[in-house]
GROMACS .gro file of C-alpha atoms in nm:
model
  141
    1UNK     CA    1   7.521  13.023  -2.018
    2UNK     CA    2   7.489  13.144  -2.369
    3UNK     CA    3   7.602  13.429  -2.532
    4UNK     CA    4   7.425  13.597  -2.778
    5UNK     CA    5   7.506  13.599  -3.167
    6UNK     CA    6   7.843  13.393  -2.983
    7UNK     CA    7   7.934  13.763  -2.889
    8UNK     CA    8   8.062  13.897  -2.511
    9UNK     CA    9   7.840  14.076  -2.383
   10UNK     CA   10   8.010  14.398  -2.357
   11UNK     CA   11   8.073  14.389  -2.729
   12UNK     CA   12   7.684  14.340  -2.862
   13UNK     CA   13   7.498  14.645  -3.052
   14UNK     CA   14   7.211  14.703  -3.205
   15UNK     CA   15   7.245  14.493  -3.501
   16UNK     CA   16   7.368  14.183  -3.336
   17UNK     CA   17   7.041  14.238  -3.089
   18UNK     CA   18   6.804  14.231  -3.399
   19UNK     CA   19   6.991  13.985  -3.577
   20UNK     CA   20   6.895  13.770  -3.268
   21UNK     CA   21   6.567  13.807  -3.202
   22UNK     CA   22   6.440  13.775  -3.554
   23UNK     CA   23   6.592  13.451  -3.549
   24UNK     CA   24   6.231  13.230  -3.602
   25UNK     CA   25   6.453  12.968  -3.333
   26UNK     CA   26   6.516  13.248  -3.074
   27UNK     CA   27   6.227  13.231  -2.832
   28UNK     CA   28   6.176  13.211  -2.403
   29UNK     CA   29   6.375  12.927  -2.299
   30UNK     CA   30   6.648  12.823  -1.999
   31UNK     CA   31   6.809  13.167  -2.069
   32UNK     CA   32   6.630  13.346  -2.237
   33UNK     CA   33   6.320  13.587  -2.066
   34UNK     CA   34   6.102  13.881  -2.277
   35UNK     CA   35   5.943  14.070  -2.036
   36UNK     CA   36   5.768  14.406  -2.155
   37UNK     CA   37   5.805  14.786  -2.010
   38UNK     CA   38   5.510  14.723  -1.748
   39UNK     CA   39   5.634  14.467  -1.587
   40UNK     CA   40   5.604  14.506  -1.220
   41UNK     CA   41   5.947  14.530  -0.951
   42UNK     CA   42   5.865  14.185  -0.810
   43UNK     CA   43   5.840  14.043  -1.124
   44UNK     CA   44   6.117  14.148  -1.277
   45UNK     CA   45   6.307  14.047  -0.907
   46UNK     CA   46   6.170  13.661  -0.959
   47UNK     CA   47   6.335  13.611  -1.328
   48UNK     CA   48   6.644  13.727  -1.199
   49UNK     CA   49   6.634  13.546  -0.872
   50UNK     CA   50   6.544  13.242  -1.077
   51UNK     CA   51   6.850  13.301  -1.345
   52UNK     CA   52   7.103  13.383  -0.994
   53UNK     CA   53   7.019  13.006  -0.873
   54UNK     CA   54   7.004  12.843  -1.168
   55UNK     CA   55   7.265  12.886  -1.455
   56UNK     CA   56   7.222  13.270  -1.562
   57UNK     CA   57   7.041  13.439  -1.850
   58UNK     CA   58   6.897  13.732  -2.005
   59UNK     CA   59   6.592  13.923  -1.975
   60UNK     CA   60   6.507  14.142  -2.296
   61UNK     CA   61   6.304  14.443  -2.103
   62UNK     CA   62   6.078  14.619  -2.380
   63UNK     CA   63   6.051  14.309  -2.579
   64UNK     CA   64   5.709  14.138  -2.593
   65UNK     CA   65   5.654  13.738  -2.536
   66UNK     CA   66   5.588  13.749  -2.924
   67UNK     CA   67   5.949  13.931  -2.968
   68UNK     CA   68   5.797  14.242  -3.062
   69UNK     CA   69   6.012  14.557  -2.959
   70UNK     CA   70   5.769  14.811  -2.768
   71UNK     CA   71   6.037  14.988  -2.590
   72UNK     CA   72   6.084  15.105  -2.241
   73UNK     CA   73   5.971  15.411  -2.063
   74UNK     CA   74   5.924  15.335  -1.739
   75UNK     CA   75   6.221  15.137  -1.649
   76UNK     CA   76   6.599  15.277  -1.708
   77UNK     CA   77   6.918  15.151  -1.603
   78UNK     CA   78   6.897  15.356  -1.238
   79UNK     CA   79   6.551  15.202  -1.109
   80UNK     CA   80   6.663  14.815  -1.261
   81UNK     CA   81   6.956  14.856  -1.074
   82UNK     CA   82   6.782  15.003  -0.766
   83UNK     CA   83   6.510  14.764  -0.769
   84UNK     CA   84   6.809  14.468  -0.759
   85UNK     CA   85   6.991  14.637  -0.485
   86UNK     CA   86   6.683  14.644  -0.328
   87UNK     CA   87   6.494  14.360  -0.370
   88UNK     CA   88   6.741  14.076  -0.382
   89UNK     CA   89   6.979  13.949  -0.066
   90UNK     CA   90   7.259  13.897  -0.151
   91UNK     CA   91   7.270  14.127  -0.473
   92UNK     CA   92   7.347  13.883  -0.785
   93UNK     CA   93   7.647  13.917  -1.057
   94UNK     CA   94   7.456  14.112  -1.348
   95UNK     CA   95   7.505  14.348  -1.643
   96UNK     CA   96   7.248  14.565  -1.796
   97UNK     CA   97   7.251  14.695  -2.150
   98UNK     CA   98   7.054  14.972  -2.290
   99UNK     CA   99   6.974  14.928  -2.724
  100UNK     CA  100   6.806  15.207  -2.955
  101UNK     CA  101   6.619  14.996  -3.164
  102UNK     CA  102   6.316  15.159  -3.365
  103UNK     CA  103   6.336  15.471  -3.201
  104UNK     CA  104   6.260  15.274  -2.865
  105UNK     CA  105   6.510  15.201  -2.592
  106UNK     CA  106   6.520  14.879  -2.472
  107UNK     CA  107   6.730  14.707  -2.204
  108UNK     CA  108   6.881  14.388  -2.154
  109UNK     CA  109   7.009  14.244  -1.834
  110UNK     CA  110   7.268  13.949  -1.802
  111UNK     CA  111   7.237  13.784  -1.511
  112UNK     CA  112   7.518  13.532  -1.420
  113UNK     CA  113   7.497  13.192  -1.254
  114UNK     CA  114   7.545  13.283  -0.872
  115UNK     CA  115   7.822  13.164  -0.640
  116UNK     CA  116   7.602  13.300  -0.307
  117UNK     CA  117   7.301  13.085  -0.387
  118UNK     CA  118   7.009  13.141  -0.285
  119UNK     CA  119   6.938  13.452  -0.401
  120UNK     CA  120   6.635  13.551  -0.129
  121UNK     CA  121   6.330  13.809  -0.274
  122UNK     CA  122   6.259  14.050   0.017
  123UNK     CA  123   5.953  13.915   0.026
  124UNK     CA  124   6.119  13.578   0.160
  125UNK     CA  125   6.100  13.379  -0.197
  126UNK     CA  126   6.317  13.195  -0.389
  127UNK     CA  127   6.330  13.122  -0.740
  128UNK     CA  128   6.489  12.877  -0.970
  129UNK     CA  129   6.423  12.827  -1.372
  130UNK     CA  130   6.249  12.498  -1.481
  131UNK     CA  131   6.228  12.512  -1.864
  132UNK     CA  132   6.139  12.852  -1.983
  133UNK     CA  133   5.949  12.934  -1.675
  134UNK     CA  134   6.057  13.092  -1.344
  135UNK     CA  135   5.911  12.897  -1.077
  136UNK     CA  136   5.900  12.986  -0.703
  137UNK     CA  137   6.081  12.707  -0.447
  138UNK     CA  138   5.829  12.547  -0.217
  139UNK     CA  139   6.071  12.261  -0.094
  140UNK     CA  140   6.388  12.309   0.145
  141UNK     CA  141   6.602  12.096  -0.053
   0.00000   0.00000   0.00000
């Protein structure tokens, strides 16, 4: 996996965060996810199912798909990490990150490349990542 501005994760702050997303290169790809603050539970649950059984990544939560920062105020560290413990069997290697940036607080969680694969939605599903996408599993192989 990548890291970000070639930084540990534990060590980013708000500057290297900018720094990265205003680079014009830095878009959704194999790693990389924006989702915004409305995102629903089960969506957020498929792009880190998808990152678990595939090679890990990062979803930016209160970033738009157009890398605008909008903030969060519906989700905070407590209900992502609820909604994984929750939602995901068995419960994935992951990191979240909270960022004051403009006044808003986003988050960003680092999901690592699972050793447990596959990582099962309750709702049954699996994910994987094809390309900048996270696409549900249809086949048993």
């Amino acid at each position: 996996m990548i890291n970000i501005n070639n930084k540990e994760f534990r060590r980013l702050n708000q500057k290297d965060i900018i720094k990265f997303i205003e680079q014009e290169e830095v878009e959704e790809n194999f790693f990389i996810e924006f989702k915004e603050d409305d995102v629903g539970a089960s969506k957020l649950i498929e792009e880190i199912s998808a990152f678990a059984n595939t090679k890990g990544g990062y979803i930016f939560l209160g970033i738009s798909d157009d890398k605008q920062i909008k903030g969060c105020k519906m989700w905070n560290e407590q209900r992502i990490t609820t909604t994984i413990l929750d939602s995901l069997t068995p419960t994935p290697i992951y990191d979240i990150k909270k960022f004051k940036i403009e006044e808003n607080a986003i988050y960003i969680i680092k999901v690592y490349e699972g050793n447990e694969t596959p990582y099962i939605t309750n709702k049954g599903n699996i994910y994987e990542r094809v390309e900048s996408s996270s696409c549900k599993i249809t086949k048993s192989d």
